[in-house]
Amino acid sequence: MVSATDQAYMKMALELARKGVGKTSPNPCVGAVLVKDGQVVGRGWHRRAGEPHAEINALAAAGDLAGGATIYVTLEPCNHQGRTPPCSKAIEAAGIRRVVYGMSDPNPVAGGGGAYLAGRGLEVLAGVLADDCRRLNLPFSKRVTTGYPWVQLKAAVSLDGRIAAATGRSKWITGEQARRQVHRLRCLSDAILVGSGTVLADDPSLTTRLPGKGRDPLRVILDSKLATPPAAKVVAHDSAAATWIFCGPDAAESKERQLRRPGVEVHRVGLEADGTLRLVEVLEHLGRAGVTTLLVEGGGRVHGSFLRRGLADEVIFFIAPLLLGGDGMAAVSELGLADPSQAPRLHEIERRRCGDDLMIRGRLRPLK
């Protein structure tokens, strides 16, 4: 039975797990708390892929006090040898009496730690605050179960849903606070994706610009005919992050040679019937590379392609208090909807003020 005490300690473990958001990919965010005689004797969270897991850090913090304690962990302890040893055996060796975890491990390779520990005589309680724990690791769960990254559609839009004026100019629709939040999103993402139209119109560097910190994500360009200029910032810009350009099977090899250089890769994928790149192949490439969270910054045709194919998981729109008119560029291209009831609809919606702008963020319900 789940008690209020179990829930309270799991909430503590969740707060620790959130410290790893944007840092642990391709691994999940995990927090752990060790409790003995009503006192917290150890805390830990997974800090980075390849480093000790949350349970190991909590056990190290507790030291000899771990014997006979209860461990609360947001994710089922792993039960396999990867880059680090299995946490299930470390818990057993430490003399833990009781194990309480939130969500089961969706990774078929790493799962099974709960059953292993129960089979060794430990008391095991699963599913405490399971929904909260799952929500924290939705991107990880999607990648290990489907092979695809979690796809976020991001745009800065006017009140009438435009991302640029008729000339293509988009700087700046939103204010400084909204733009700073976008850079935080980039810092938390494994990759950022735009279409070649955005590269040609804006020549973005697609880097993270945060004072004193921040990392650049992998830059991904959808460019079926390799129209990206070799001098474009995403190709020539000095950054530790690589650039991947996806093109169609018949793109000119001479253009590919002009674009290839250290840190720049060109990948050929198939085409849909409408001539656009096969996004499922793009996502498969990224998933195999360990990309867990993909931030799609458009433009409108790219957003529309992800939505029409049911490949987007989340929308993050920054809405500015201005109007650009019907000759402006739409945030989403045609979806072919006959009725509003067919529209993709958001749920679990978050609203946040960013200066004069409003951020609307929510998970997508698929097209009907």
XYZ file of N, CA, C and O in Angstrom, residues 93-277:
740
model
N 23.762 -5.510 -2.421
C 25.018 -5.611 -1.675
C 25.084 -4.633 -0.503
O 25.743 -4.901 0.501
N 24.373 -3.502 -0.625
C 24.398 -2.494 0.432
C 23.517 -2.861 1.618
O 23.544 -2.174 2.643
N 22.727 -3.918 1.481
C 21.860 -4.328 2.580
C 20.581 -3.525 2.703
O 19.985 -3.449 3.778
N 20.132 -2.946 1.582
C 18.860 -2.208 1.581
C 17.732 -3.179 1.932
O 17.687 -4.309 1.434
N 16.804 -2.721 2.763
C 15.688 -3.568 3.183
C 14.482 -3.441 2.267
O 13.793 -4.422 1.992
N 14.232 -2.223 1.782
C 12.990 -1.959 1.036
C 13.306 -1.044 -0.150
O 14.077 -0.088 -0.022
N 12.690 -1.333 -1.289
C 12.880 -0.552 -2.508
C 11.527 -0.034 -2.974
O 10.583 -0.809 -3.174
N 11.428 1.275 -3.147
C 10.207 1.919 -3.640
C 10.574 2.679 -4.908
O 11.471 3.536 -4.885
N 9.920 2.363 -6.021
C 10.235 3.099 -7.249
C 8.964 3.575 -7.943
O 7.866 3.083 -7.689
N 9.171 4.575 -8.813
C 8.040 5.213 -9.480
C 7.606 4.489 -10.733
O 6.589 3.806 -10.766
N 8.376 4.615 -11.803
C 8.009 4.003 -13.082
C 8.890 2.797 -13.371
O 10.058 2.737 -12.968
N 8.307 1.823 -14.062
C 9.087 0.685 -14.529
C 10.006 1.136 -15.652
O 9.704 2.082 -16.384
N 11.130 0.471 -15.798
C 12.084 0.839 -16.841
C 11.551 0.353 -18.193
O 11.370 -0.852 -18.391
N 11.285 1.277 -19.139
C 10.757 0.855 -20.443
C 11.804 0.227 -21.344
O 11.465 -0.331 -22.388
N 13.075 0.334 -20.950
C 14.156 -0.222 -21.763
C 14.198 -1.740 -21.562
O 14.502 -2.216 -20.466
N 13.913 -2.525 -22.591
C 13.887 -3.984 -22.415
C 15.236 -4.569 -22.047
O 15.312 -5.668 -21.498
N 16.313 -3.848 -22.322
C 17.648 -4.335 -21.979
C 17.951 -4.124 -20.506
O 18.526 -4.970 -19.831
N 17.530 -2.950 -19.981
C 17.910 -2.572 -18.615
C 16.879 -2.947 -17.570
O 17.178 -2.974 -16.375
N 15.649 -3.229 -17.977
C 14.569 -3.476 -17.029
C 14.721 -4.771 -16.249
O 15.605 -5.591 -16.519
N 13.841 -4.944 -15.268
C 13.826 -6.172 -14.485
C 14.456 -6.065 -13.123
O 14.518 -7.058 -12.382
N 14.921 -4.881 -12.751
C 15.559 -4.726 -11.451
C 14.620 -4.966 -10.288
O 15.015 -5.529 -9.260
N 13.359 -4.560 -10.448
C 12.383 -4.777 -9.383
C 12.170 -6.247 -9.103
O 12.178 -6.684 -7.935
N 11.991 -7.030 -10.154
C 11.787 -8.471 -9.978
C 13.036 -9.137 -9.407
O 12.931 -10.047 -8.566
N 14.198 -8.690 -9.850
C 15.444 -9.261 -9.332
C 15.534 -9.056 -7.823
O 15.848 -9.995 -7.067
N 15.268 -7.828 -7.356
C 15.396 -7.516 -5.935
C 14.326 -8.229 -5.109
O 14.601 -8.709 -4.005
N 13.112 -8.313 -5.642
C 12.061 -9.047 -4.928
C 12.439 -10.519 -4.792
O 12.182 -11.153 -3.755
N 13.064 -11.059 -5.830
C 13.499 -12.442 -5.780
C 14.628 -12.693 -4.796
O 14.877 -13.838 -4.405
N 15.316 -11.628 -4.388
C 16.391 -11.748 -3.395
C 15.894 -11.441 -1.986
O 16.687 -11.298 -1.062
N 14.569 -11.316 -1.846
C 13.988 -11.152 -0.531
C 13.771 -9.729 -0.079
O 13.326 -9.496 1.061
N 14.052 -8.731 -0.923
C 13.801 -7.349 -0.543
C 12.327 -7.032 -0.733
O 11.652 -7.581 -1.630
N 11.802 -6.139 0.084
C 10.439 -5.653 -0.109
C 10.459 -4.618 -1.224
O 11.238 -3.655 -1.172
N 9.634 -4.799 -2.228
C 9.625 -3.910 -3.393
C 8.221 -3.366 -3.602
O 7.247 -4.125 -3.648
N 8.115 -2.047 -3.729
C 6.850 -1.374 -4.013
C 7.035 -0.542 -5.269
O 7.898 0.342 -5.322
N 6.234 -0.807 -6.300
C 6.340 -0.098 -7.578
C 5.145 0.815 -7.798
O 4.078 0.635 -7.209
N 5.324 1.817 -8.654
C 4.217 2.652 -9.104
C 3.887 3.838 -8.223
O 2.820 4.429 -8.372
N 4.773 4.245 -7.326
C 4.518 5.406 -6.473
C 4.768 6.677 -7.287
O 5.863 6.884 -7.817
N 3.743 7.511 -7.426
C 3.789 8.723 -8.264
C 4.260 8.377 -9.678
O 5.053 9.095 -10.291
N 3.754 7.265 -10.176
C 4.213 6.751 -11.469
C 3.983 7.744 -12.602
O 4.842 7.905 -13.476
N 2.831 8.425 -12.612
C 2.546 9.366 -13.700
C 3.540 10.518 -13.705
O 4.011 10.941 -14.772
N 3.873 11.041 -12.536
C 4.852 12.125 -12.458
C 6.226 11.649 -12.930
O 6.941 12.380 -13.628
N 6.593 10.455 -12.533
C 7.891 9.913 -12.941
C 7.935 9.660 -14.444
O 8.949 9.931 -15.108
N 6.843 9.153 -15.006
C 6.796 8.917 -16.453
C 6.847 10.231 -17.220
O 7.519 10.335 -18.253
N 6.129 11.228 -16.728
C 6.088 12.519 -17.417
C 7.488 13.129 -17.524
O 7.844 13.729 -18.529
N 8.289 12.962 -16.492
C 9.647 13.503 -16.495
C 10.505 12.866 -17.580
O 11.382 13.518 -18.152
N 10.243 11.609 -17.895
C 11.095 10.872 -18.830
C 10.369 10.453 -20.106
O 10.717 9.433 -20.714
N 9.379 11.236 -20.531
C 8.682 10.921 -21.774
C 9.635 10.826 -22.972
O 9.519 9.895 -23.778
N 10.578 11.762 -23.133
C 11.500 11.632 -24.279
C 12.313 10.342 -24.244
O 12.459 9.668 -25.268
N 12.829 9.983 -23.077
C 13.603 8.741 -22.955
C 12.733 7.535 -23.291
O 13.146 6.639 -24.043
N 11.523 7.507 -22.739
C 10.639 6.360 -22.977
C 10.312 6.212 -24.451
O 10.286 5.095 -24.985
N 10.079 7.343 -25.123
C 9.755 7.257 -26.537
C 10.924 6.695 -27.344
O 10.746 5.830 -28.204
N 12.129 7.193 -27.064
C 13.271 6.744 -27.863
C 13.561 5.264 -27.667
O 13.846 4.546 -28.627
N 13.487 4.759 -26.410
C 13.848 3.353 -26.188
C 12.744 2.403 -26.635
O 13.005 1.216 -26.848
N 11.520 2.894 -26.798
C 10.434 2.009 -27.228
C 10.134 2.105 -28.721
O 9.638 1.144 -29.314
N 10.425 3.282 -29.351
C 10.124 3.459 -30.776
C 11.365 3.667 -31.631
O 11.308 3.487 -32.850
N 12.463 4.079 -31.017
C 13.654 4.426 -31.784
C 13.672 5.860 -32.244
O 14.671 6.325 -32.814
N 12.587 6.611 -32.021
C 12.493 8.007 -32.448
C 12.710 8.952 -31.267
O 12.308 8.653 -30.144
N 13.278 10.124 -31.508
C 13.361 11.121 -30.441
C 12.010 11.762 -30.170
O 11.073 11.672 -30.977
N 11.906 12.424 -29.024
C 10.743 13.236 -28.665
C 10.816 14.524 -29.474
O 11.825 15.230 -29.465
N 9.754 14.847 -30.216
C 9.764 15.954 -31.168
C 8.937 17.120 -30.630
O 7.739 16.989 -30.385
N 9.609 18.263 -30.445
C 8.955 19.495 -29.994
C 8.923 20.484 -31.154
O 9.966 20.776 -31.750
N 7.746 21.017 -31.471
C 7.622 22.055 -32.488
C 7.651 23.408 -31.798
O 6.795 23.698 -30.958
N 8.622 24.234 -32.136
C 8.756 25.549 -31.509
C 8.618 26.632 -32.562
O 9.137 26.495 -33.686
N 7.919 27.715 -32.212
C 7.809 28.855 -33.120
C 7.547 30.123 -32.336
O 6.941 30.087 -31.258
N 8.012 31.239 -32.876
C 7.642 32.571 -32.389
C 6.629 33.127 -33.377
O 6.929 33.261 -34.573
N 5.411 33.401 -32.916
C 4.320 33.735 -33.825
C 3.628 35.030 -33.415
O 3.640 35.419 -32.242
N 3.018 35.672 -34.390
C 2.173 36.834 -34.128
C 0.808 36.364 -33.636
O 0.499 35.168 -33.644
N -0.016 37.304 -33.222
C -1.364 36.941 -32.772
C -2.160 36.242 -33.864
O -3.039 35.433 -33.567
N -1.863 36.563 -35.130
C -2.585 35.918 -36.230
C -1.802 34.750 -36.823
O -2.036 34.344 -37.959
N -0.884 34.174 -36.042
C -0.256 32.915 -36.417
C 0.798 32.984 -37.497
O 1.023 32.002 -38.207
N 1.488 34.118 -37.615
C 2.521 34.273 -38.637
C 3.912 34.254 -37.998
O 4.111 34.807 -36.914
N 4.856 33.628 -38.698
C 6.221 33.548 -38.175
C 7.155 34.518 -38.886
O 8.321 34.647 -38.494
N 6.673 35.196 -39.920
C 7.487 36.179 -40.636
C 6.571 37.061 -41.464
O 5.428 36.689 -41.768
N 7.075 38.233 -41.830
C 6.340 39.110 -42.736
C 6.379 38.551 -44.148
O 7.059 37.550 -44.426
N 5.666 39.196 -45.060
C 5.618 38.710 -46.442
C 7.000 38.659 -47.074
O 7.255 37.841 -47.971
N 7.932 39.493 -46.615
C 9.297 39.511 -47.137
C 10.141 38.354 -46.626
O 11.247 38.131 -47.098
N 9.631 37.639 -45.613
C 10.388 36.572 -44.980
C 11.122 37.013 -43.733
O 11.710 36.183 -43.025
N 11.108 38.313 -43.444
C 11.810 38.817 -42.268
C 11.049 38.429 -41.002
O 9.839 38.593 -40.907
N 11.806 37.925 -39.981
C 11.172 37.487 -38.735
C 11.836 38.074 -37.491
O 11.421 37.750 -36.375
N 12.868 38.887 -37.644
C 13.567 39.469 -36.493
C 13.051 40.873 -36.219
O 13.160 41.737 -37.063
N 12.524 41.116 -35.001
C 12.210 40.081 -34.021
C 10.713 40.117 -33.744
O 10.154 41.199 -33.498
N 10.054 38.983 -33.817
C 8.625 38.928 -33.506
C 8.428 38.984 -31.998
O 7.570 39.715 -31.501
N 9.214 38.217 -31.271
C 9.092 38.178 -29.812
C 10.196 39.009 -29.170
O 11.184 39.380 -29.808
N 10.009 39.271 -27.874
C 10.943 40.096 -27.135
C 12.100 39.314 -26.547
O 12.221 38.095 -26.712
N 12.935 40.034 -25.811
C 14.168 39.460 -25.286
C 13.924 38.311 -24.319
O 14.639 37.307 -24.350
N 12.916 38.425 -23.449
C 12.680 37.355 -22.476
C 12.269 36.062 -23.172
O 12.696 34.977 -22.766
N 11.441 36.158 -24.192
C 11.032 34.957 -24.931
C 12.222 34.346 -25.659
O 12.391 33.115 -25.684
N 13.068 35.199 -26.235
C 14.234 34.677 -26.954
C 15.208 33.993 -25.995
O 15.831 32.981 -26.336
N 15.327 34.525 -24.776
C 16.182 33.884 -23.790
C 15.639 32.511 -23.419
O 16.399 31.556 -23.244
N 14.305 32.393 -23.325
C 13.703 31.095 -23.022
C 13.944 30.099 -24.148
O 14.161 28.896 -23.901
N 13.949 30.567 -25.388
C 14.247 29.691 -26.524
C 15.657 29.128 -26.404
O 15.898 27.937 -26.655
N 16.602 29.948 -25.984
C 17.972 29.463 -25.838
C 18.075 28.457 -24.700
O 18.888 27.523 -24.758
N 17.256 28.601 -23.675
C 17.226 27.581 -22.629
C 16.715 26.264 -23.200
O 17.223 25.191 -22.872
N 15.674 26.339 -24.048
C 15.153 25.127 -24.682
C 16.220 24.466 -25.544
O 16.359 23.235 -25.549
N 16.976 25.263 -26.286
C 18.043 24.703 -27.105
C 19.084 23.995 -26.241
O 19.574 22.920 -26.588
N 19.408 24.613 -25.111
C 20.406 24.036 -24.222
C 19.949 22.686 -23.673
O 20.774 21.803 -23.421
N 18.635 22.515 -23.505
C 18.094 21.279 -22.960
C 17.847 20.222 -24.030
O 17.486 19.088 -23.708
N 18.009 20.579 -25.296
C 17.719 19.662 -26.399
C 18.993 19.004 -26.902
O 20.085 19.569 -26.833
N 18.842 17.808 -27.447
C 19.972 17.109 -28.052
C 20.226 17.585 -29.475
O 21.361 17.549 -29.953
N 19.166 18.015 -30.157
C 19.305 18.455 -31.544
C 18.254 19.500 -31.845
O 17.178 19.524 -31.232
N 18.567 20.373 -32.800
C 17.637 21.407 -33.257
C 17.531 21.281 -34.765
O 18.550 21.079 -35.453
N 16.319 21.360 -35.297
C 16.082 21.088 -36.717
C 15.349 22.250 -37.373
O 14.381 22.779 -36.815
N 15.808 22.617 -38.573
C 15.107 23.593 -39.408
C 15.136 23.107 -40.845
O 15.912 22.209 -41.208
N 14.310 23.718 -41.671
C 14.330 23.441 -43.094
C 15.311 24.345 -43.814
O 15.758 25.367 -43.283
N 15.631 24.006 -45.040
C 16.585 24.803 -45.810
C 16.046 26.200 -46.073
O 16.829 27.149 -46.220
N 14.725 26.363 -46.119
C 14.155 27.692 -46.317
C 14.533 28.643 -45.207
O 14.820 29.829 -45.445
N 14.551 28.144 -43.967
C 14.965 28.973 -42.831
C 16.438 29.331 -42.940
O 16.840 30.462 -42.637
N 17.264 28.383 -43.382
C 18.693 28.658 -43.552
C 18.902 29.744 -44.603
O 19.683 30.692 -44.415
N 18.192 29.650 -45.727
C 18.363 30.618 -46.806
C 17.825 31.995 -46.427
O 18.396 33.028 -46.812
N 16.727 32.029 -45.648
C 16.104 33.313 -45.303
C 16.827 34.019 -44.171
O 17.012 35.242 -44.201
N 17.254 33.265 -43.128
C 17.769 33.884 -41.906
C 19.250 33.637 -41.653
O 19.848 34.315 -40.818
N 19.846 32.641 -42.301
C 21.227 32.231 -42.037
C 21.486 32.100 -40.540
O 22.407 32.724 -39.988
N 20.714 31.256 -39.838
C 20.891 31.132 -38.385
C 22.113 30.281 -38.048
O 22.518 29.399 -38.813
N 22.687 30.533 -36.875
C 23.785 29.689 -36.405
C 23.256 28.482 -35.632
O 23.952 27.473 -35.495
N 22.010 28.577 -35.105
C 21.371 27.500 -34.344
C 22.211 27.081 -33.149
O 22.342 25.892 -32.845
N 22.786 28.054 -32.469
C 23.587 27.799 -31.278
C 22.841 28.294 -30.042
O 21.816 28.969 -30.140
N 23.358 27.940 -28.896
C 22.792 28.369 -27.624
C 23.571 29.571 -27.127
O 24.786 29.493 -26.952
N 22.879 30.663 -26.897
C 23.541 31.884 -26.435
C 22.973 32.272 -25.072
O 22.023 33.034 -24.955
N 23.584 31.676 -24.036
C 23.230 31.970 -22.659
C 24.465 32.516 -21.952
O 25.567 31.984 -22.143
N 24.322 33.535 -21.143
C 25.488 34.144 -20.495
C 26.254 33.148 -19.629
O 25.714 32.591 -18.671
N 27.499 32.885 -19.985
C 28.379 32.089 -19.152
C 28.149 30.600 -19.147
O 28.847 29.860 -18.451
N 27.146 30.113 -19.887
C 26.890 28.679 -19.872
C 26.095 28.290 -21.110
O 25.753 29.124 -21.941
N 25.781 27.032 -21.188
C 24.988 26.556 -22.315
C 25.824 25.717 -23.254
O 27.029 25.907 -23.393
N 25.169 24.774 -23.898
C 25.842 23.923 -24.879
C 25.059 23.991 -26.168
O 23.844 24.223 -26.177
N 25.743 23.816 -27.262
C 25.084 23.826 -28.565
C 24.575 22.429 -28.884
O 25.308 21.449 -28.743
N 23.333 22.319 -29.336
C 22.831 21.008 -29.762
C 23.342 20.659 -31.153
O 23.876 21.512 -31.877
N 23.175 19.412 -31.515
C 23.402 18.997 -32.893
C 22.489 19.818 -33.796
O 21.284 19.925 -33.546
N 23.055 20.418 -34.872
C 22.237 21.194 -35.818
C 21.816 20.289 -36.971
O 22.660 19.640 -37.585
N 20.519 20.242 -37.258
C 19.974 19.360 -38.293
C 19.240 20.207 -39.327
O 18.371 21.016 -38.979
N 19.580 20.008 -40.591
C 18.974 20.763 -41.688
C 18.274 19.792 -42.632
O 18.874 18.802 -43.079
N 17.014 20.059 -42.939
C 16.296 19.306 -43.968
C 16.476 20.052 -45.286
O 16.012 21.191 -45.435
N 17.156 19.449 -46.237
C 17.533 20.152 -47.468
C 17.556 19.139 -48.609
O 18.603 18.587 -48.951
N 16.401 18.896 -49.196
C 16.268 17.799 -50.155
C 17.207 17.938 -51.350
O 17.709 16.936 -51.873
N 17.480 19.182 -51.787
C 18.309 19.386 -52.977
C 19.668 19.999 -52.659
O 20.379 20.442 -53.559
N 20.025 20.068 -51.373
C 21.310 20.625 -50.933
C 21.489 22.069 -51.417
O 22.491 22.437 -52.039
N 20.491 22.891 -51.083
C 20.558 24.315 -51.418
C 21.322 25.125 -50.382
O 21.570 26.315 -50.585
N 21.703 24.505 -49.266
C 22.420 25.222 -48.215
C 23.765 25.716 -48.744
O 24.563 24.920 -49.243
N 24.060 27.012 -48.634
C 25.349 27.527 -49.121
C 26.499 27.037 -48.243
O 26.358 26.941 -47.020
N 27.638 26.725 -48.816
C 28.798 26.303 -48.005
C 29.230 27.348 -46.986
O 29.848 27.013 -45.980
N 28.888 28.634 -47.231
C 29.255 29.701 -46.301
C 28.207 29.938 -45.224
O 28.383 30.831 -44.388
N 27.118 29.156 -45.208
C 26.069 29.346 -44.196
C 26.644 29.134 -42.806
O 27.555 28.323 -42.596
N 26.096 29.851 -41.830
C 26.621 29.776 -40.466
C 26.533 28.371 -39.889
O 27.398 27.960 -39.117
N 25.486 27.621 -40.241
C 25.365 26.264 -39.686
C 26.447 25.341 -40.211
O 26.716 24.285 -39.637
N 27.083 25.739 -41.329
C 28.167 24.953 -41.908
C 29.525 25.507 -41.490
O 30.423 24.769 -41.087
N 29.668 26.826 -41.557
C 30.967 27.448 -41.333
C 31.163 27.941 -39.910
O 32.288 28.226 -39.505
N 30.085 28.067 -39.118
C 30.184 28.639 -37.778
C 31.033 27.760 -36.864
O 30.906 26.544 -36.865
N 31.902 28.405 -36.093
C 32.773 27.678 -35.176
C 31.976 27.246 -33.956
O 31.596 28.060 -33.126
N 31.691 25.951 -33.844
C 30.934 25.415 -32.718
C 31.387 23.989 -32.465
O 31.794 23.271 -33.396
N 31.307 23.582 -31.210
C 31.648 22.199 -30.876
C 30.593 21.224 -31.385
O 30.850 20.022 -31.488
N 29.409 21.721 -31.678
C 28.314 20.869 -32.145
C 28.445 20.598 -33.643
O 28.859 21.457 -34.417
N 28.081 19.390 -34.017
C 28.113 19.012 -35.428
C 26.875 19.510 -36.154
O 25.889 19.930 -35.540
N 26.931 19.466 -37.480
C 25.784 19.776 -38.333
C 25.512 18.572 -39.223
O 26.421 18.063 -39.876
N 24.269 18.123 -39.224
C 23.843 17.052 -40.115
C 22.862 17.629 -41.125
O 21.872 18.266 -40.735
N 23.120 17.390 -42.386
C 22.239 17.841 -43.453
C 21.615 16.610 -44.099
O 22.336 15.719 -44.576
N 20.295 16.562 -44.121
C 19.581 15.449 -44.754
C 19.093 15.900 -46.124
O 18.438 16.945 -46.257
N 19.391 15.104 -47.124
C 18.993 15.431 -48.486
C 18.343 14.214 -49.136
O 18.336 13.109 -48.580
N 17.799 14.437 -50.328
C 17.178 13.352 -51.069
C 18.210 12.482 -51.769
O 19.390 12.836 -51.881
N 17.783 11.338 -52.300
C 18.734 10.395 -52.925
C 19.378 10.931 -54.191
O 20.450 10.464 -54.580
N 18.738 11.921 -54.834
C 19.258 12.409 -56.122
C 19.933 13.774 -56.009
O 20.237 14.394 -57.038
N 20.180 14.261 -54.813
C 20.869 15.547 -54.663
C 22.262 15.462 -55.286
O 22.915 14.422 -55.254
N 22.706 16.573 -55.870
C 23.978 16.583 -56.606
C 25.157 16.246 -55.700
O 25.319 16.837 -54.629
N 25.972 15.313 -56.138
C 27.155 14.933 -55.369
C 28.152 16.078 -55.284
O 28.895 16.199 -54.302
N 28.188 16.937 -56.298
C 29.103 18.078 -56.264
C 28.745 19.017 -55.115
O 29.632 19.567 -54.446
N 27.454 19.205 -54.845
C 27.036 20.050 -53.732
C 27.369 19.386 -52.393
O 27.745 20.054 -51.437
N 27.228 18.058 -52.349
C 27.585 17.349 -51.121
C 29.062 17.521 -50.806
O 29.438 17.766 -49.650
N 29.911 17.444 -51.824
C 31.348 17.604 -51.599
C 31.662 19.008 -51.089
O 32.564 19.190 -50.255
N 30.950 20.006 -51.578
C 31.181 21.386 -51.130
C 30.802 21.587 -49.665
O 31.403 22.411 -48.979
N 29.837 20.816 -49.192
C 29.344 20.997 -47.825
C 30.119 20.164 -46.815
O 30.206 20.533 -45.640
N 30.668 19.044 -47.248
C 31.353 18.161 -46.303
C 32.642 18.801 -45.791
O 33.431 19.345 -46.558
N 32.815 18.732 -44.488
C 34.013 19.212 -43.814
C 33.968 18.660 -42.404
O 32.959 18.081 -41.996
N 35.017 18.808 -41.601
C 34.952 18.297 -40.220
C 33.763 18.878 -39.465
O 33.549 20.093 -39.450
N 32.970 17.991 -38.877
C 31.799 18.422 -38.124
C 30.532 18.548 -38.941
O 29.473 18.845 -38.382
N 30.603 18.335 -40.243
C 29.423 18.427 -41.115
C 29.234 17.093 -41.826
O 30.150 16.605 -42.490
N 28.071 16.512 -41.668
C 27.756 15.246 -42.326
C 26.533 15.423 -43.211
O 25.600 16.160 -42.868
N 26.522 14.738 -44.331
C 25.384 14.733 -45.252
C 24.807 13.330 -45.273
O 25.534 12.350 -45.510
N 23.505 13.219 -45.022
C 22.830 11.921 -44.991
C 21.721 11.921 -46.040
O 20.906 12.854 -46.085
N 21.675 10.890 -46.836
C 20.637 10.775 -47.867
C 19.510 9.877 -47.365
O 19.762 8.789 -46.840
N 18.273 10.358 -47.535
C 17.094 9.595 -47.148
C 16.107 9.609 -48.309
O 16.267 10.357 -49.278
N 15.072 8.785 -48.204
C 14.078 8.711 -49.259
C 13.137 9.901 -49.265
O 13.139 10.750 -48.365
N 12.314 9.957 -50.301
C 11.350 11.041 -50.471
C 9.925 10.513 -50.356
O 9.630 9.372 -50.725
N 9.046 11.375 -49.836
C 7.618 11.085 -49.839
C 7.051 11.331 -51.240
O 7.735 11.863 -52.129
N 5.796 10.976 -51.433
C 5.158 11.168 -52.740
C 5.112 12.638 -53.136
O 5.125 12.968 -54.332
N 5.080 13.546 -52.140
C 5.021 14.974 -52.449
C 6.400 15.591 -52.635
O 6.536 16.806 -52.791
N 7.444 14.764 -52.619
C 8.786 15.258 -52.860
C 9.545 15.707 -51.631
O 10.722 16.080 -51.730
N 8.896 15.686 -50.473
C 9.584 16.070 -49.242
C 10.347 14.878 -48.677
O 10.085 13.717 -49.014
N 11.304 15.173 -47.809
C 12.108 14.112 -47.217
C 11.269 13.221 -46.311
O 10.334 13.689 -45.656
